[in-house]
Every structure is written in C-alpha cells, then in structure tokens.
Coordinates of C-alpha atoms and ligand atoms in Angstrom, one line a residue:
M1 CA 53.4 89.1 -54.7
H2 CA 53.3 90.0 -58.4
A3 CA 50.1 91.7 -59.3
D4 CA 49.3 89.1 -62.0
A5 CA 50.0 86.1 -59.8
P6 CA 47.0 83.8 -59.7
A7 CA 44.9 83.7 -56.5
F8 CA 44.9 79.9 -56.6
A9 CA 47.4 77.1 -56.5
T10 CA 48.7 75.9 -59.8
G11 CA 51.2 73.2 -60.9
L12 CA 50.6 71.2 -57.7
S13 CA 51.8 67.6 -57.3
L14 CA 49.1 64.9 -57.3
A15 CA 49.5 64.4 -53.6
D16 CA 49.2 68.1 -52.8
A17 CA 46.3 68.6 -55.1
R18 CA 44.5 65.6 -53.5
A19 CA 45.3 66.9 -50.0
R20 CA 43.8 70.3 -50.8
I21 CA 40.7 68.8 -52.4
T22 CA 40.0 66.4 -49.6
S23 CA 40.5 69.1 -46.9
I24 CA 37.9 71.2 -48.7
A25 CA 35.6 68.2 -49.2
A26 CA 35.8 67.6 -45.4
D27 CA 33.7 70.8 -45.1
H28 CA 31.1 69.4 -47.4
I29 CA 30.0 66.2 -45.7
V30 CA 26.6 65.1 -46.8
G31 CA 23.9 64.1 -44.3
N32 CA 22.2 60.7 -43.6
E33 CA 18.9 59.2 -44.5
S34 CA 17.0 56.1 -43.5
I35 CA 16.2 53.7 -46.3
A36 CA 14.6 50.2 -46.7
L37 CA 17.2 47.4 -46.5
E38 CA 16.3 46.2 -50.0
S39 CA 17.5 49.4 -51.6
A40 CA 20.7 49.7 -49.5
L41 CA 23.1 47.6 -51.6
G42 CA 26.3 49.6 -52.2
R43 CA 25.2 52.5 -50.0
V44 CA 27.5 53.9 -47.3
L45 CA 26.5 52.9 -43.8
A46 CA 26.1 56.0 -41.6
D47 CA 26.7 54.5 -38.2
D48 CA 28.5 51.6 -36.6
V49 CA 26.1 48.6 -36.1
V50 CA 26.2 46.5 -33.0
A51 CA 24.5 43.1 -32.6
P52 CA 21.3 43.8 -30.6
F53 CA 21.1 40.2 -29.4
D54 CA 22.9 36.9 -29.8
V55 CA 22.8 35.4 -33.3
P56 CA 21.7 32.7 -33.4
G57 CA 19.4 33.5 -30.6
F58 CA 19.1 29.9 -29.4
A59 CA 21.2 26.7 -29.5
N60 CA 20.1 24.8 -32.6
S61 CA 20.9 21.9 -34.8
A62 CA 23.5 22.2 -37.6
M63 CA 22.2 19.0 -39.2
D64 CA 19.2 16.9 -40.0
G65 CA 19.5 13.9 -37.5
Y66 CA 18.8 13.2 -33.9
A67 CA 19.3 15.3 -30.8
L68 CA 20.7 13.5 -27.8
R69 CA 22.6 13.8 -24.5
G70 CA 26.4 13.5 -25.0
A71 CA 26.6 11.8 -21.6
D72 CA 24.6 8.8 -23.0
L73 CA 27.1 8.0 -25.7
V74 CA 28.9 4.7 -25.1
A75 CA 32.6 5.1 -25.6
D76 CA 33.9 3.6 -28.9
A77 CA 30.7 1.6 -29.5
E78 CA 27.3 2.1 -31.0
T79 CA 24.6 3.6 -28.7
P80 CA 21.0 2.6 -28.9
L81 CA 18.6 5.4 -27.9
R82 CA 14.8 5.4 -27.8
L83 CA 13.2 7.9 -30.2
I84 CA 10.6 9.9 -28.2
G85 CA 9.6 12.7 -30.6
T86 CA 10.4 15.2 -33.4
I87 CA 11.3 18.9 -33.5
L88 CA 11.4 20.7 -36.9
A89 CA 12.8 24.1 -37.6
G90 CA 10.1 26.6 -36.6
G91 CA 8.4 24.1 -34.4
T92 CA 7.3 25.2 -31.0
E93 CA 6.5 22.0 -29.2
I94 CA 9.9 20.9 -28.0
P95 CA 10.1 17.5 -26.4
R96 CA 12.5 17.1 -23.5
V97 CA 15.3 14.6 -24.0
E98 CA 15.5 12.3 -21.0
P99 CA 18.4 9.9 -20.4
N100 CA 18.8 7.2 -23.1
T101 CA 16.4 8.9 -25.5
C102 CA 16.7 11.0 -28.6
V103 CA 14.5 13.3 -30.7
R104 CA 14.4 13.6 -34.5
I105 CA 15.6 17.1 -35.4
T106 CA 16.1 19.2 -38.5
T107 CA 18.7 21.9 -39.3
G108 CA 17.9 25.1 -37.5
A109 CA 15.5 23.6 -35.0
P110 CA 16.1 24.6 -31.3
L111 CA 18.0 22.0 -29.4
P112 CA 15.6 20.3 -27.0
E113 CA 16.1 20.7 -23.3
G114 CA 18.4 18.1 -22.0
A115 CA 20.2 17.6 -25.4
D116 CA 23.7 18.9 -26.2
T117 CA 24.6 16.8 -29.2
V118 CA 23.2 16.0 -32.7
V119 CA 24.1 13.0 -34.7
M120 CA 23.7 13.2 -38.5
K121 CA 21.0 11.0 -40.0
E122 CA 23.8 9.4 -42.1
D123 CA 25.6 8.3 -38.9
S124 CA 22.7 6.5 -37.4
R125 CA 20.3 3.6 -38.3
I126 CA 16.7 2.9 -37.3
D127 CA 15.9 -0.3 -35.4
G128 CA 12.2 -0.2 -34.6
D129 CA 11.6 2.7 -32.1
V130 CA 15.3 2.7 -31.3
I131 CA 17.9 4.8 -33.1
V132 CA 21.4 3.3 -33.1
I133 CA 24.0 6.0 -33.0
A134 CA 27.4 5.4 -34.8
A135 CA 30.4 4.8 -32.6
A136 CA 32.3 7.8 -33.8
T137 CA 29.8 10.4 -32.5
R138 CA 31.3 12.9 -30.1
P139 CA 29.5 14.8 -27.3
G140 CA 28.7 18.4 -28.4
A141 CA 28.8 17.5 -32.1
N142 CA 26.7 19.3 -34.8
M143 CA 25.1 21.8 -32.6
R144 CA 25.3 25.6 -33.0
P145 CA 25.4 27.4 -29.6
A146 CA 23.5 30.7 -29.1
G147 CA 25.7 33.6 -30.2
E148 CA 28.1 31.5 -32.2
D149 CA 27.9 34.1 -35.1
Y150 CA 27.5 37.4 -33.2
R151 CA 27.3 37.9 -29.4
S152 CA 24.9 40.6 -28.2
G153 CA 26.9 43.8 -28.2
D154 CA 29.5 42.8 -30.8
L155 CA 30.6 45.5 -33.2
A156 CA 29.3 44.0 -36.5
L157 CA 29.6 46.7 -39.1
N158 CA 31.7 49.9 -39.3
A159 CA 30.3 53.2 -40.3
G160 CA 31.6 54.1 -43.7
T161 CA 31.2 50.6 -45.1
E162 CA 29.8 50.2 -48.6
L163 CA 27.1 47.7 -47.9
T164 CA 27.6 44.3 -49.5
P165 CA 25.0 41.6 -50.1
A166 CA 26.2 39.6 -47.0
Q167 CA 26.1 42.7 -44.8
L168 CA 22.5 43.4 -45.8
G169 CA 21.8 39.8 -44.7
V170 CA 23.5 40.6 -41.3
L171 CA 21.4 43.7 -40.8
A172 CA 18.3 41.6 -41.6
S173 CA 19.4 38.9 -39.1
F174 CA 19.5 41.7 -36.5
G175 CA 15.9 42.5 -37.3
H176 CA 16.5 45.8 -39.1
S177 CA 14.2 46.5 -42.0
R178 CA 15.7 49.9 -42.5
V179 CA 19.2 51.3 -42.3
A180 CA 20.7 54.7 -41.9
V181 CA 23.0 55.4 -44.8
V182 CA 24.8 58.5 -46.1
R183 CA 22.7 60.4 -48.6
R184 CA 23.9 60.1 -52.2
P185 CA 25.6 63.4 -53.3
R186 CA 23.7 65.0 -56.2
A187 CA 25.8 65.8 -59.2
V188 CA 25.2 67.8 -62.4
L189 CA 27.4 66.7 -65.3
L190 CA 28.3 69.2 -68.0
T191 CA 30.0 68.2 -71.2
T192 CA 31.4 71.0 -73.2
G193 CA 32.6 71.4 -76.8
D194 CA 31.3 72.6 -80.2
E195 CA 32.3 69.3 -81.7
L196 CA 30.1 67.2 -79.5
V197 CA 27.0 65.3 -80.8
A198 CA 24.8 63.0 -78.8
P199 CA 25.2 59.3 -79.7
G200 CA 22.3 58.2 -82.0
R201 CA 22.8 61.4 -84.2
V202 CA 24.7 61.5 -87.4
L203 CA 28.1 63.1 -87.2
G204 CA 28.9 66.2 -89.4
Y205 CA 32.3 67.3 -90.5
G206 CA 34.7 67.5 -87.5
Q207 CA 32.2 66.3 -85.0
I208 CA 32.5 63.4 -82.5
H209 CA 30.1 61.7 -80.2
D210 CA 30.0 62.8 -76.6
S211 CA 31.5 59.8 -74.9
N212 CA 32.4 61.6 -71.7
R213 CA 28.7 62.0 -70.8
Y214 CA 28.6 58.2 -70.5
S215 CA 32.0 57.3 -69.1
L216 CA 31.9 60.1 -66.5
G217 CA 28.2 59.7 -65.8
A218 CA 28.8 56.0 -65.1
L219 CA 31.8 56.7 -62.9
L220 CA 29.7 59.1 -60.8
E221 CA 27.0 56.4 -60.5
Q222 CA 29.6 53.8 -59.7
H223 CA 30.7 56.0 -56.8
G224 CA 27.3 56.4 -55.2
V225 CA 26.5 59.7 -56.8
E226 CA 23.0 60.6 -58.0
L227 CA 23.3 62.1 -61.4
A228 CA 20.6 64.8 -61.1
R229 CA 21.1 66.1 -64.7
H230 CA 23.4 66.3 -67.7
E231 CA 23.8 69.2 -70.1
R232 CA 25.8 69.3 -73.3
L233 CA 27.1 72.8 -73.9
R234 CA 28.7 74.7 -76.7
D235 CA 31.9 76.6 -76.2
D236 CA 30.0 79.8 -75.6
P237 CA 31.1 81.8 -72.6
S238 CA 27.8 83.2 -71.6
A239 CA 26.0 79.9 -72.0
L240 CA 28.7 78.2 -70.0
R241 CA 28.6 80.8 -67.3
E242 CA 24.8 80.4 -66.9
A243 CA 25.0 76.6 -67.0
L244 CA 27.7 76.6 -64.2
A245 CA 25.6 78.8 -62.0
R246 CA 22.4 76.8 -62.6
A247 CA 24.2 73.5 -62.0
A248 CA 25.6 74.8 -58.7
D249 CA 22.0 75.6 -57.6
D250 CA 20.9 72.0 -58.1
A251 CA 23.8 69.9 -56.9
D252 CA 26.4 69.1 -54.2
I253 CA 29.0 68.7 -56.9
V254 CA 29.3 69.8 -60.5
V255 CA 31.6 67.8 -62.8
S256 CA 32.4 69.2 -66.2
S257 CA 34.5 68.0 -69.1
G258 CA 36.4 70.0 -71.7
G259 CA 37.4 73.6 -72.0
V260 CA 40.0 73.7 -69.2
S261 CA 43.2 73.7 -71.2
A262 CA 44.9 76.7 -72.8
G263 CA 43.2 76.6 -76.2
E264 CA 41.1 79.3 -77.8
A265 CA 37.8 78.0 -76.5
D266 CA 38.9 76.9 -73.1
Y267 CA 36.8 79.3 -71.0
L268 CA 36.2 77.3 -67.9
P269 CA 39.0 78.6 -65.6
R270 CA 38.0 82.2 -66.2
L271 CA 34.3 81.6 -65.9
L272 CA 34.6 79.6 -62.7
A273 CA 36.6 82.4 -61.2
E274 CA 33.8 84.8 -62.2
V275 CA 30.8 82.9 -60.9
G276 CA 32.6 81.2 -58.0
R277 CA 36.2 80.6 -57.1
V278 CA 39.1 78.5 -58.3
H279 CA 41.0 76.5 -55.7
L280 CA 43.5 75.0 -58.0
W281 CA 44.3 74.6 -61.6
K282 CA 46.7 72.2 -63.3
V283 CA 48.2 69.2 -61.5
R284 CA 51.5 67.6 -62.4
I285 CA 50.0 64.4 -63.8
K286 CA 49.8 62.8 -67.3
P287 CA 47.2 62.6 -68.6
G288 CA 44.9 65.1 -67.0
M289 CA 47.2 68.0 -66.3
P290 CA 44.6 70.8 -67.0
F291 CA 42.4 69.6 -64.1
L292 CA 40.5 72.5 -62.4
F293 CA 38.9 72.5 -59.0
G294 CA 36.8 75.2 -57.4
G295 CA 33.4 76.0 -56.0
I296 CA 30.3 78.0 -56.5
G297 CA 28.4 78.8 -53.2
R298 CA 28.4 75.5 -51.3
T299 CA 28.8 73.4 -54.5
L300 CA 32.2 71.8 -55.4
V301 CA 33.2 72.1 -59.0
F302 CA 35.5 69.6 -60.7
S303 CA 36.4 70.5 -64.2
L304 CA 38.1 67.7 -66.0
P305 CA 39.9 67.9 -69.3
G306 CA 37.9 66.8 -72.3
N307 CA 40.3 64.0 -73.4
P308 CA 38.4 60.8 -72.5
V309 CA 41.3 59.1 -70.8
S310 CA 42.2 62.3 -68.9
G311 CA 38.6 62.4 -67.6
V312 CA 38.7 58.9 -66.2
A313 CA 42.2 59.3 -64.7
T314 CA 41.4 62.6 -63.0
F315 CA 38.1 61.3 -61.8
L316 CA 39.8 58.4 -60.1
A317 CA 42.7 60.3 -58.8
L318 CA 41.1 63.5 -57.7
V319 CA 37.3 63.4 -57.7
R320 CA 36.9 60.0 -56.1
P321 CA 38.9 60.9 -53.0
A322 CA 36.7 64.0 -52.5
L323 CA 33.5 61.8 -52.8
D324 CA 35.0 59.4 -50.2
V325 CA 35.4 62.2 -47.8
M326 CA 32.0 63.8 -48.5
T327 CA 30.2 60.5 -48.0
R328 CA 32.5 59.3 -45.1
R329 CA 33.2 56.2 -47.1
R330 CA 36.1 54.1 -45.7
T331 CA 38.4 54.1 -48.6
H332 CA 39.3 50.5 -49.2
S333 CA 42.5 51.5 -51.0
M334 CA 42.3 50.5 -54.6
T335 CA 46.0 50.8 -54.8
L336 CA 47.8 47.5 -55.4
R337 CA 51.3 46.6 -56.2
A338 CA 52.4 44.7 -59.3
R339 CA 55.5 43.9 -61.3
L340 CA 56.0 45.6 -64.6
A341 CA 55.7 43.0 -67.4
K342 CA 57.2 45.3 -70.0
P343 CA 60.0 48.0 -69.6
V344 CA 58.8 51.6 -69.5
R345 CA 60.8 54.7 -70.3
K346 CA 59.4 57.7 -68.5
A347 CA 60.9 61.0 -69.8
H348 CA 58.8 63.7 -68.0
T349 CA 58.5 64.7 -64.4
R350 CA 54.7 64.4 -63.8
V351 CA 53.0 61.4 -62.2
E352 CA 52.0 59.1 -65.1
F353 CA 48.9 56.9 -65.4
L354 CA 49.5 54.0 -67.8
R355 CA 46.6 51.9 -68.9
A356 CA 47.5 48.3 -68.0
V357 CA 46.2 44.7 -67.9
L358 CA 46.7 42.8 -64.7
I359 CA 47.6 39.1 -64.5
C360 CA 48.1 37.0 -61.4
D361 CA 50.7 34.3 -62.0
E362 CA 50.8 30.7 -60.5
S363 CA 52.8 31.9 -57.5
G364 CA 50.3 34.6 -56.6
S365 CA 52.2 37.7 -57.8
L366 CA 50.5 40.3 -59.8
H367 CA 51.9 41.5 -63.1
A368 CA 51.0 44.7 -65.0
T369 CA 51.3 44.9 -68.7
P370 CA 51.0 48.4 -70.2
L371 CA 48.7 48.4 -73.2
Q372 CA 49.8 49.8 -76.6
K373 CA 47.2 52.6 -76.7
Q374 CA 48.5 55.2 -74.3
G375 CA 47.2 58.4 -75.9
S376 CA 45.0 60.6 -73.7
G377 CA 42.4 60.5 -76.5
Q378 CA 42.5 56.7 -76.8
L379 CA 39.6 55.5 -74.8
R380 CA 40.3 52.0 -76.1
G381 CA 43.3 51.9 -73.7
V382 CA 41.0 52.3 -70.7
A383 CA 38.3 50.1 -72.1
E384 CA 40.8 47.2 -72.4
A385 CA 42.5 48.0 -69.1
D386 CA 42.1 46.5 -65.6
A387 CA 44.1 49.2 -63.9
L388 CA 46.2 52.4 -64.2
I389 CA 49.8 52.0 -63.3
M390 CA 50.9 55.1 -61.3
L391 CA 54.5 56.0 -61.9
P392 CA 56.0 58.6 -59.6
E393 CA 57.2 62.1 -60.8
T394 CA 60.8 61.3 -61.4
A395 CA 61.9 60.6 -65.0
Q396 CA 63.3 57.1 -65.1
E397 CA 63.7 53.9 -67.0
Y398 CA 61.7 51.0 -65.5
A399 CA 63.0 47.5 -66.0
V400 CA 60.7 44.4 -66.3
G401 CA 60.0 43.2 -62.8
T402 CA 60.0 46.6 -61.2
V403 CA 57.3 46.8 -58.5
V404 CA 54.9 49.6 -59.3
E405 CA 51.7 51.0 -57.8
V406 CA 48.5 50.3 -59.7
L407 CA 45.1 51.8 -59.3
A408 CA 42.6 49.1 -60.1
L409 CA 39.7 50.4 -62.2
P410 CA 36.3 50.0 -60.5
G411 CA 34.8 46.7 -61.4
W412 CA 38.1 44.9 -61.9
A413 CA 38.3 41.4 -60.6
Ligands
LIG501 P1 39.3 70.0 -74.5 O1 39.6 69.6 -73.1 O2 38.0 70.7 -74.6 O3 40.4 70.8 -75.1 O4 39.1 68.7 -75.3 C1 40.2 67.8 -75.5 C2 39.9 66.7 -76.4 O5 38.8 65.9 -75.9 C3 39.4 67.1 -77.8 O6 39.9 66.2 -78.7 C4 37.9 67.0 -77.7 O7 37.3 66.8 -78.9 C5 37.8 65.8 -76.8 N1 36.5 65.8 -76.0 C6 36.1 66.9 -75.3 N2 34.9 66.6 -74.8 C7 34.6 65.3 -75.1 C8 33.5 64.5 -74.8 N3 32.5 64.9 -74.1 N4 33.5 63.2 -75.3 C9 34.6 62.8 -76.1 N5 35.6 63.6 -76.4 C10 35.6 64.8 -75.9
LIG502 MG1 36.9 71.7 -76.0

C-alpha cells in the first residue's frame, strides 16, 4: 500500500457506504426504558407484545337493542318475546334469558346467560311488555364473541414497531399502563461555518442564517432522536476539535454540518481523524458527495456537507439507516416506485437524488415530477418536494414514464 493511502474507505457507492455504516451501527444498539403509555407515541417498541387475555374478554352486544335466544326466533315471521329486564354496559346484575323472553341491552354490555343473539332496537317494536322482533333477524346476529379481536396468546405487536395511536390503544386494552421502548439516542448537533448567523439576528456582509440547525435538528427529532444540544461553530480548527470531543462525551451520535469538502476551511476530516477515527469519506452520490463518517470513543460521528439539500439527502440516505439499526426500528421501507413525469438527462456516474412532487393518478399509479430547483444549495426544492427520486449510478437519459425509485420525505402523505 502507498504510504499516503488513506486509512479509511473513500469514494464508496451509496450501497457500500450504507452497508459499512449499518454494520458499525449494529455495534451501537441503544438500551430500553419503561415509559408511561401516554408518552409512547412514535417510540420504538422494545419487545414483541402478546395478548394477555381474550379481547373482548366476554361475549357482548354490538348494538343497542334486545338480547334473545336465537332458537326462539320464528322462521320468516315476527317473534314476540316478553321483556324481563335490562343490562347496560358496565352493569353487573345480569338477568338470565329464559325461553321466549328477552332483555334490553346496550352496546358493550355482557350478553346475558342464555342469550346468543341481539336484535337492533330499530328492528323491533314494543307492544306492552312484549317486544316484537322483525322477521329478518338471524340467530347469532349483533353479538361480539369473547376474543373476536385478540385471542389470549396472539402476537399483537412486533418489537421494532414505531407505536401508532391505534397501537397505544391496543396496549391499553391489554391493561398495560407502561410500555418498554427503545431509549431515544442522544445527539449533539454542530453547525459550522464563519458565515453562519442565528435566525433573528441581522445579517452582515456575506453572512447567511444557519438553516441546517433547524432542518437537521428537526430530522433528528422526526427520527426519534433526543437533541441534547446544538452548537454553532466558526471554522476554527482548535474550537472545532474541542467541540467534537465535548460533543462525543455527551451523546450517542454527533451530527455536524459543513467543513467536510476540499475547501480552505474544511477541517472536519482531519480533525475527526485526530480526535477519533474516520471510517469513510466521500460517497458517490449527488448531492452530498463529501459525507464523512467516523467515531470518537463509543460515539458515532456523521459529518454532513453544509449545502442544505446535501444535508437532508445524506441524512435520509446514510444517517437514518444507522438510527434504524441503533434503535432496532423495523424499517418500513420509505422507498416507493413511481413513473417519471418529465424526461431526465443524467450525465454523471453517481447516484442522484432529485427533488420531486408525487401525484397519484386516477388509475392508482404514482408519478414523480422533478422540480425546477435542483441546486444543492436550493432548499426550496426540498421544501416544495414530497420525495427524492433516486437515480442509479449509470449515466443515462430517462424518458417520461420510466419507473424510478423514490424516497418519500418523512411526513409525506
Ligand atoms: P461547506 O460544506 O461548509 O463547504 O458549505 C457548503 C455550503 O453550504 C456553503 O454555501 C455554506 O454557506 C452553506 N452552509 C453551510 N452550513 C450551513 C448552514 N448551517 N445553514 C445553511 N447553509 C449552510
Ligand atoms: Mg463551510
């Protein structure tokens, strides 16, 4: 090997870079914690959940009406039944239904002993103390047997699921007030650049507002990461070196933006090698090529290029898969397929991410229209996009109608 050859991988394909990152992330799995159900929305379920008992736990009425014995129904004619009592949902005194009698019942009330059928109020009429049941009533109607939703022992939820509102409801229906979830990874976000100014402050000559702090900070939060802290740093090697080391002390992952290209003030690759190690630098993607990945102690470091679009694209393509592995999140693939609605000429041999709007036509097929603003500094392109079209490495002309892979932006649809 040449003496100057870098000790890390460079110029990897997207697939190879992702494979290296996720294999390293697999050695950085975060632990679990038990939390109250009301704070568990969107959290990653730590263990499979099995139904501890039948849900519903008892046969009950699906309607407001009258509980009766199916055997008493007269075929193809009205059936008169004597009303002998009432049972409401939550009621504990349950009258027994004897032959040729019925009991008034509300939705969710336990089916009285003897009864196996409920007739809706609307399919009956009252005649003194007799209820006349409509001819169309079928034995077994309008009752919900025990265990019709979950049988005791059913696998209800898979570990790695990002808990949805309905799933929280399921956990509650099993009697759980707490749930074991994967701890949120802690991140420190560093934005670097002499030109950066916080929003809310007046811009001087050549200055811009630090937008990455917000777009990357929000992406982290959207992916279940606890943003422990943000620091805005100047392009000053010693300040950057210190900040990197400090950040690594406080976090599971450090995400930085800026300073990873080959410009005068792009110190990150060298500094990361000094305070920790570089695993890979530069990936064959556009935008986002200068992406840098390494570690300091047990902390993983993702250094994203400063261009705002590159930041979003590299986060989704390379940071997100690492977070999925670290948190054992089942990756519901965000990759869809769509037809190109405009021709695209791709002249280079890197994977390209194009900002696109998605439309579903009347026949149910998805169409992706690349937006005008495709510059890596044009955040407007991402702000107006639903997805990133992912074109493979080969240089090629794409005709309208070509099926392409698209990476839906989080929150789309
Ligand atoms: P760099 O990766 O540091 O070479 O920066 C590339 C481009 O992204 C430059 O135009 C920077 O001004 C811009 N940039 C860097 N950091 C940020 C940031 N935090 N917010 C918005 N733009 C940025
Ligand atoms: Mg910079």
